[in-house]
Coordinates of C-alpha atoms in Angstrom, one line a residue:
Chain T
X1 CA 36.8 14.6 -3.0
X2 CA 38.7 11.7 -5.1
X3 CA 36.5 10.4 -7.9
X4 CA 34.7 7.1 -6.6
X5 CA 35.5 4.2 -8.7
X6 CA 32.5 2.2 -8.1
X7 CA 30.0 5.3 -8.7
X8 CA 31.9 5.8 -12.1
X9 CA 31.2 2.0 -12.7
X10 CA 27.4 2.1 -12.4
X11 CA 25.5 3.4 -15.5
X12 CA 22.3 4.2 -15.4
X13 CA 19.7 1.8 -17.3
X14 CA 15.8 2.9 -17.6
X15 CA 13.9 0.6 -15.6
X16 CA 10.6 1.4 -16.5
X17 CA 8.1 -0.6 -14.1
X18 CA 4.1 -0.3 -14.1
X19 CA 2.6 1.0 -11.0
X20 CA 0.4 -1.2 -9.7
X21 CA -2.6 0.4 -7.6
X22 CA -5.4 -1.4 -5.6
X23 CA -8.6 -0.3 -5.1
X24 CA -10.6 -2.2 -3.0
X25 CA -13.9 -1.7 -0.8
X26 CA -17.3 -3.2 0.3
X27 CA -20.2 -4.5 -2.1
X28 CA -21.7 -1.9 -4.5
X29 CA -19.3 0.9 -3.0
X30 CA -18.3 2.2 -6.8
X31 CA -14.9 0.2 -7.5
X32 CA -15.9 -0.3 -11.0
X33 CA -17.3 3.2 -11.8
X34 CA -14.7 4.4 -10.4
X35 CA -12.4 3.0 -12.7
X36 CA -14.8 3.9 -15.4
X37 CA -14.2 7.6 -15.0
X38 CA -10.0 6.8 -14.4
X39 CA -9.5 5.0 -17.6
X40 CA -10.3 8.3 -19.9
X41 CA -8.8 10.6 -17.0
X42 CA -5.6 9.0 -16.9
X43 CA -5.6 8.7 -20.8
X44 CA -6.4 12.6 -20.7
X45 CA -3.0 12.7 -19.2
X46 CA -0.8 10.2 -21.8
X47 CA -1.4 7.7 -19.0
X48 CA -1.3 4.3 -20.5
X49 CA -3.7 2.4 -18.2
X50 CA -4.2 -2.0 -17.5
X51 CA -6.6 -3.6 -15.5
X52 CA -6.7 -6.5 -13.5
X53 CA -10.5 -7.4 -12.3
X54 CA -11.4 -9.9 -9.4
X55 CA -15.2 -11.4 -9.0
X56 CA -16.1 -14.4 -7.2
X57 CA -17.2 -17.0 -9.6
X58 CA -17.6 -14.7 -12.4
X59 CA -15.6 -12.2 -15.0
X60 CA -18.5 -9.9 -14.7
X61 CA -16.4 -6.5 -13.6
X62 CA -13.9 -7.9 -16.7
X63 CA -16.5 -7.9 -19.3
X64 CA -18.0 -4.6 -18.0
X65 CA -15.0 -2.8 -18.7
X66 CA -14.1 -4.8 -22.0
X67 CA -17.4 -4.1 -23.1
X68 CA -17.3 -0.1 -21.8
X69 CA -15.4 0.9 -24.9
X70 CA -13.2 3.2 -22.3
X71 CA -10.1 0.5 -22.7
X72 CA -8.7 -2.1 -25.5
X73 CA -10.5 -5.7 -24.2
X74 CA -7.1 -7.1 -24.1
X75 CA -5.7 -4.7 -21.4
X76 CA -7.9 -6.2 -19.2
X77 CA -7.6 -9.9 -17.1
X78 CA -10.0 -10.7 -14.8
X79 CA -9.5 -13.2 -12.0
X80 CA -12.1 -15.1 -10.3
X81 CA -11.5 -15.4 -6.6
X82 CA -13.7 -18.6 -5.7
X83 CA -13.7 -17.9 -2.3
X84 CA -13.4 -14.4 0.1
X85 CA -12.0 -11.7 -2.1
X86 CA -9.3 -10.5 0.7
X87 CA -7.7 -14.4 0.2
X88 CA -6.3 -13.3 -2.8
X89 CA -5.2 -9.9 -2.6
X90 CA -3.7 -10.2 0.7
X91 CA -2.9 -13.9 2.3
X92 CA -2.2 -15.5 -1.3
X93 CA -2.0 -12.9 -4.1
X94 CA -0.1 -15.1 -6.5
X95 CA -2.9 -15.1 -8.9
X96 CA -3.2 -11.4 -9.1
X97 CA 0.2 -11.3 -9.4
X98 CA 0.8 -13.2 -12.6
X99 CA -2.2 -11.3 -13.7
X100 CA -0.3 -8.4 -12.8
X101 CA 3.0 -9.7 -14.7
X102 CA 1.1 -10.8 -18.0
X103 CA -0.4 -7.2 -18.7
X104 CA 3.0 -5.6 -18.0
X105 CA 4.9 -8.4 -19.6
X106 CA 2.1 -7.6 -23.1
X107 CA 1.5 -3.9 -22.6
X108 CA 5.4 -2.7 -21.6
X109 CA 5.0 1.1 -22.0
X110 CA 1.7 0.6 -19.4
X111 CA 2.3 3.0 -16.6
X112 CA -0.2 1.6 -14.1
X113 CA -2.2 -1.4 -13.5
X114 CA -5.4 -1.1 -11.1
X115 CA -6.0 -4.0 -9.6
X116 CA -9.9 -4.2 -8.5
X117 CA -10.6 -6.4 -5.9
X118 CA -13.6 -8.2 -5.4
X119 CA -16.4 -6.2 -3.2
X120 CA -15.4 -7.6 0.4
X121 CA -15.8 -5.8 3.8
X122 CA -14.2 -3.6 6.0
X123 CA -11.1 -5.5 7.0
X124 CA -10.2 -5.5 3.7
X125 CA -6.5 -4.9 2.6
X126 CA -3.9 -5.3 0.0
X127 CA -0.8 -7.6 0.2
X128 CA 2.3 -4.7 -0.8
X129 CA 3.9 -7.8 -2.7
X130 CA 0.9 -7.1 -5.4
X131 CA 0.4 -3.1 -5.2
X132 CA 2.8 -0.2 -4.3
X133 CA -0.4 1.4 -2.9
X134 CA -4.2 1.3 -2.7
X135 CA -7.3 3.0 -2.8
X136 CA -10.6 1.8 -0.3
X137 CA -13.8 2.7 -1.6
X138 CA -16.6 3.3 0.9
X139 CA -19.6 5.2 0.1
X140 CA -22.5 7.4 1.2
X141 CA -25.0 4.7 0.7
X142 CA -23.2 2.2 2.9
X143 CA -23.8 4.7 6.0
X144 CA -22.3 7.7 7.4
X145 CA -20.8 5.6 10.3
X146 CA -18.9 3.9 7.8
X147 CA -15.8 5.8 8.3
X148 CA -16.7 5.6 12.9
X149 CA -16.3 1.4 12.3
X150 CA -12.5 1.7 11.7
X151 CA -12.1 -1.2 9.5
X152 CA -8.1 -2.1 8.4
X153 CA -9.6 -0.8 5.0
X154 CA -10.3 2.8 6.4
X155 CA -7.0 3.2 8.8
X156 CA -4.6 1.6 7.0
X157 CA -5.0 2.1 2.6
X158 CA -3.1 5.2 1.4
X159 CA -6.1 6.8 0.0
X160 CA -9.5 6.9 1.3
X161 CA -12.3 7.7 -1.0
X162 CA -15.9 8.0 0.0
X163 CA -17.9 7.9 -3.6
X164 CA -21.4 8.6 -4.0
X165 CA -21.4 11.7 -2.6
X166 CA -24.5 13.2 -4.5
X167 CA -26.9 10.6 -3.1
X168 CA -26.0 11.2 0.8
X169 CA -28.9 13.8 1.1
X170 CA -30.9 11.0 -0.1
X171 CA -29.9 8.4 2.3
X172 CA -29.5 10.6 5.0
X173 CA -25.6 10.5 5.4
X174 CA -23.9 13.8 6.3
X175 CA -21.3 13.6 4.2
X176 CA -19.1 16.3 5.9
X177 CA -19.1 14.6 9.1
X178 CA -17.8 11.3 6.8
X179 CA -15.0 13.6 6.0
X180 CA -14.5 14.5 9.1
X181 CA -14.6 11.5 10.8
X182 CA -12.3 9.5 8.1
X183 CA -9.6 12.4 8.5
X184 CA -9.4 12.0 12.0
X185 CA -9.3 8.4 12.2
X186 CA -6.7 8.2 9.5
X187 CA -4.7 11.0 11.0
X188 CA -4.8 13.2 8.4
X189 CA -3.8 10.7 4.9
X190 CA -5.7 11.7 2.3
X191 CA -9.3 11.0 2.2
X192 CA -11.2 11.9 -1.5
X193 CA -15.3 13.0 -1.9
X194 CA -15.9 11.8 -5.2
X195 CA -19.3 11.1 -7.5
X196 CA -18.7 9.3 -10.6
X197 CA -21.8 10.8 -12.5
X198 CA -20.4 14.0 -12.7
X199 CA -16.6 13.4 -12.5
X200 CA -16.0 15.1 -9.3
X201 CA -13.0 14.3 -7.1
X202 CA -11.7 12.4 -10.2
X203 CA -8.5 15.2 -11.1
X204 CA -8.0 15.4 -7.1
X205 CA -7.3 11.6 -6.9
X206 CA -5.6 11.6 -10.2
X207 CA -3.8 14.1 -8.6
X208 CA -2.8 12.0 -5.7
X209 CA -2.1 8.8 -7.5
X210 CA 0.6 11.2 -10.1
X211 CA 2.4 12.4 -6.9
X212 CA 2.5 9.3 -4.8
X213 CA 3.1 6.3 -7.0
X214 CA 3.4 7.6 -10.2
X215 CA 5.9 10.1 -10.0
X216 CA 5.1 12.7 -12.9
X217 CA 4.9 15.8 -11.1
X218 CA 8.7 16.5 -11.2
Chain K
X1 CA 12.4 15.2 -7.3
X2 CA 15.6 12.1 -7.6
X3 CA 14.4 8.6 -9.1
X4 CA 15.6 5.7 -7.3
X5 CA 14.8 2.7 -9.5
X6 CA 17.7 0.3 -8.5
X7 CA 19.2 -1.2 -5.2
X8 CA 22.5 -1.3 -6.7
X9 CA 24.1 -2.8 -3.7
X10 CA 24.4 -2.9 0.1
X11 CA 26.0 -0.2 2.7
X12 CA 27.9 -3.6 4.5
X13 CA 29.0 -5.3 1.7
X14 CA 32.2 -5.2 -0.5
X15 CA 33.2 -3.0 -2.2
X16 CA 30.5 -0.5 -1.2
X17 CA 31.2 -1.0 2.6
X18 CA 34.6 1.1 1.8
X19 CA 33.1 3.7 -0.4
X20 CA 30.0 4.3 2.0
X21 CA 32.3 4.9 5.0
X22 CA 34.2 7.6 3.2
X23 CA 31.6 9.3 2.3
X24 CA 29.4 9.2 6.0
X25 CA 32.9 10.3 7.2
X26 CA 32.4 13.1 4.9
X27 CA 28.9 13.7 5.7
X28 CA 27.6 12.7 2.3
X29 CA 25.4 10.1 3.1
X30 CA 21.4 10.9 2.7
X31 CA 19.2 8.2 4.7
X32 CA 15.7 7.1 3.5
X33 CA 13.8 5.7 6.9
X34 CA 11.6 3.4 5.8
X35 CA 9.4 1.7 8.6
X36 CA 8.7 -2.2 8.8
X37 CA 5.2 -1.4 7.1
X38 CA 6.4 0.0 4.5
X39 CA 9.5 -1.6 3.1
X40 CA 7.7 -4.5 1.2
X41 CA 6.7 -1.3 -1.3
X42 CA 8.5 -1.2 -4.6
X43 CA 7.4 2.4 -5.2
X44 CA 7.2 5.0 -2.7
X45 CA 7.6 8.6 -2.1
X46 CA 10.1 10.0 0.8
X47 CA 12.2 12.4 1.6
X48 CA 15.9 11.6 3.0
X49 CA 17.1 12.8 6.1
X50 CA 18.8 15.8 4.6
X51 CA 15.3 16.6 2.9
X52 CA 15.5 15.3 -1.1
X53 CA 12.6 14.5 -2.5
X54 CA 13.0 10.7 -3.6
X55 CA 10.4 8.7 -5.8
X56 CA 11.7 5.1 -5.2
X57 CA 10.2 3.0 -8.6
X58 CA 11.9 -0.4 -8.2
X59 CA 12.1 -3.6 -10.1
X60 CA 9.1 -6.0 -9.3
X61 CA 12.1 -8.8 -8.7
X62 CA 14.2 -5.9 -6.2
X63 CA 13.2 -5.6 -2.3
X64 CA 14.5 -2.3 -0.4
X65 CA 16.2 -4.0 2.7
X66 CA 18.1 -2.1 5.3
X67 CA 21.3 -0.9 3.9
X68 CA 20.2 -1.1 0.6
X69 CA 22.4 1.9 -1.5
X70 CA 19.9 3.2 -4.3
X71 CA 22.3 6.2 -5.3
X72 CA 26.2 6.3 -5.3
X73 CA 27.8 9.0 -6.6
X74 CA 31.4 10.1 -6.2
X75 CA 30.1 13.1 -3.5
X76 CA 27.0 11.8 -2.4
X77 CA 25.0 8.2 -1.6
X78 CA 21.1 7.6 -0.6
X79 CA 21.2 4.3 1.7
X80 CA 17.9 3.1 3.0
X81 CA 17.6 2.8 7.2
X82 CA 15.3 0.4 7.8
X83 CA 12.9 1.6 11.3
X84 CA 12.9 -0.9 13.9
X85 CA 9.6 -3.2 14.4
X86 CA 7.6 -2.2 17.6
X87 CA 5.8 -5.6 19.0
X88 CA 3.1 -6.2 21.5
X89 CA 4.0 -8.9 24.1
X90 CA 1.5 -10.7 25.5
X91 CA 0.8 -13.9 27.0
X92 CA -2.0 -16.6 28.0
X93 CA -2.7 -17.8 31.1
X94 CA -3.2 -21.7 30.5
X95 CA -3.6 -23.6 27.4
X96 CA -7.5 -22.9 26.6
X97 CA -6.3 -18.9 26.8
X98 CA -3.7 -19.4 24.3
X99 CA -5.8 -21.6 21.9
X100 CA -8.5 -19.1 21.9
X101 CA -5.6 -15.8 22.0
X102 CA -4.0 -17.6 18.8
X103 CA -7.2 -18.2 16.8
X104 CA -8.0 -14.7 17.4
X105 CA -4.9 -13.2 16.5
X106 CA -4.6 -15.2 13.3
X107 CA -8.5 -14.4 12.4
X108 CA -7.5 -10.3 12.4
X109 CA -4.7 -11.2 10.3
X110 CA -2.1 -10.2 12.7
X111 CA 1.6 -10.5 11.8
X112 CA 3.2 -12.7 15.3
X113 CA 6.0 -14.2 16.1
X114 CA 6.6 -17.0 19.4
X115 CA 9.4 -16.3 22.3
X116 CA 8.5 -19.3 24.2
X117 CA 5.1 -18.8 25.7
X118 CA 5.1 -15.4 24.5
X119 CA 3.1 -14.1 21.5
X120 CA 4.6 -11.5 19.8
X121 CA 2.7 -9.1 17.9
X122 CA 4.2 -6.9 15.3
X123 CA 2.4 -3.7 15.6
X124 CA 1.5 -1.8 12.0
X125 CA -0.7 1.0 13.5
X126 CA -1.3 2.1 17.2
X127 CA -0.6 -0.1 19.7
X128 CA -4.0 1.3 21.4
X129 CA -5.7 -0.6 18.8
X130 CA -4.5 -3.5 19.4
X131 CA -5.2 -3.3 23.1
X132 CA -9.0 -2.6 22.1
X133 CA -9.2 -5.9 20.5
X134 CA -8.0 -7.7 23.3
X135 CA -10.1 -5.9 25.7
X136 CA -12.6 -8.8 26.5
X137 CA -9.9 -11.4 27.1
X138 CA -7.9 -9.4 28.8
X139 CA -10.3 -8.0 31.1
X140 CA -11.3 -11.8 31.8
X141 CA -7.7 -12.4 32.7
X142 CA -7.0 -14.9 29.8
X143 CA -4.3 -12.7 28.6
X144 CA -1.7 -10.3 30.0
X145 CA 0.2 -7.6 28.1
X146 CA 4.0 -8.5 29.1
X147 CA 5.2 -5.3 27.0
X148 CA 6.0 -3.8 24.4
X149 CA 9.0 -5.8 23.3
X150 CA 11.8 -4.6 20.5

C-alpha cells in the first residue's frame, strides 16, 4: 500500500488530561472515608490526585480532607450545592466542571481528579460531561436489601462499592448476599467490598481504576 | 494497549474520506463500537472489532461521535461507530394522562424526544426496567406502548 500523505502529516503530540472519577452514594455510606484511603494508596503507585468535594451548604468534607495531612490543601476544592446534590453532578454540573478545570489548570501533572458528590439517594447518577467513570458507594449499615432496591446509582454506576463490610455482622447485614444480588442486578459489572478501617478492597478498587480509566496497566 | 487521545477528523469529511475509503476496501479499518450511553465519555477502554485493546483519553474539549477518526496510519485506521439509540414509544390517552406521563418521565430523569403525540424515551438500560416504572399508568390505561422505535 502506498504511503498516506495524511497519515504522514499527522504528528503525535502528548495530550495529558487528568481522568475525572465521580464518587457518589447515600449520606454516611463512607465516600469521604474511601477517598481518605484512596489518596495515599494512589500516591504509593505514583498517581497524582486532586479532589473536588460537594456539600449542601458547607465545606465540611473539603475541610476534613484539607486537614487530614493526606493531601496538599490546595489540591482540594469545595463546591456547595445549596440544593439537591444530584442537581450539580447531573442536571447542571457546571460548578463541578469549573472546579475540576481549575484543579487541572493548577496541577497539570495530576493523573486523576476525584469528584465526591454530596450524600444523596439511590437515584443519584453522574453526568458523563463531568466524569469519565463513576463509583457508587453503599454500605452494609444501610441494610442488606439496598442492592435489591435497584436504584440507578446501583444499576448504572461503572463500579459499585459495598463499604463497611466490617460492621455487617453487627447490623444484621448478610454481606455475601449483598454482593451476590448486586452482581446479578449489575449483570456482572464490578462490585467491590471495602472496609476502610483495614484497607480491605482498596487495592482491588485502584486496580479497577488503573485498568478502566487511568490506563496505566499496559 | 493503543492510547487514542485525539479526534483527528471524521471519516465522512475531506481529506479523510478518500483515505478511509481506500483502507476500508483493503480491510484495514478497525471500528470501535460505542453505545449512545457511552458516547459522552472522554475516557473509555474498549476493543475494536478486530480485537485491538484501545484506551480512549480525549482532552475535555473533544467529543466522540459517529465516524470520528482516532488513528490514521498508512496501513491502518481506527474509527468510531456509534450504535443506534433505542427508544420506547408511548402515547397518552388524553391531555390529563399526557401531563401525568410528562411529569413522571421528568421525575425519573428520562431522556425523551417528542414525535407529535408520541413520547420517545431513550433506553439507557433494559426496556423492562422502563415498563416496570410505567406499570401502574399502563395498567390504568392512561398510557399505552406504541412500540420500540429506532
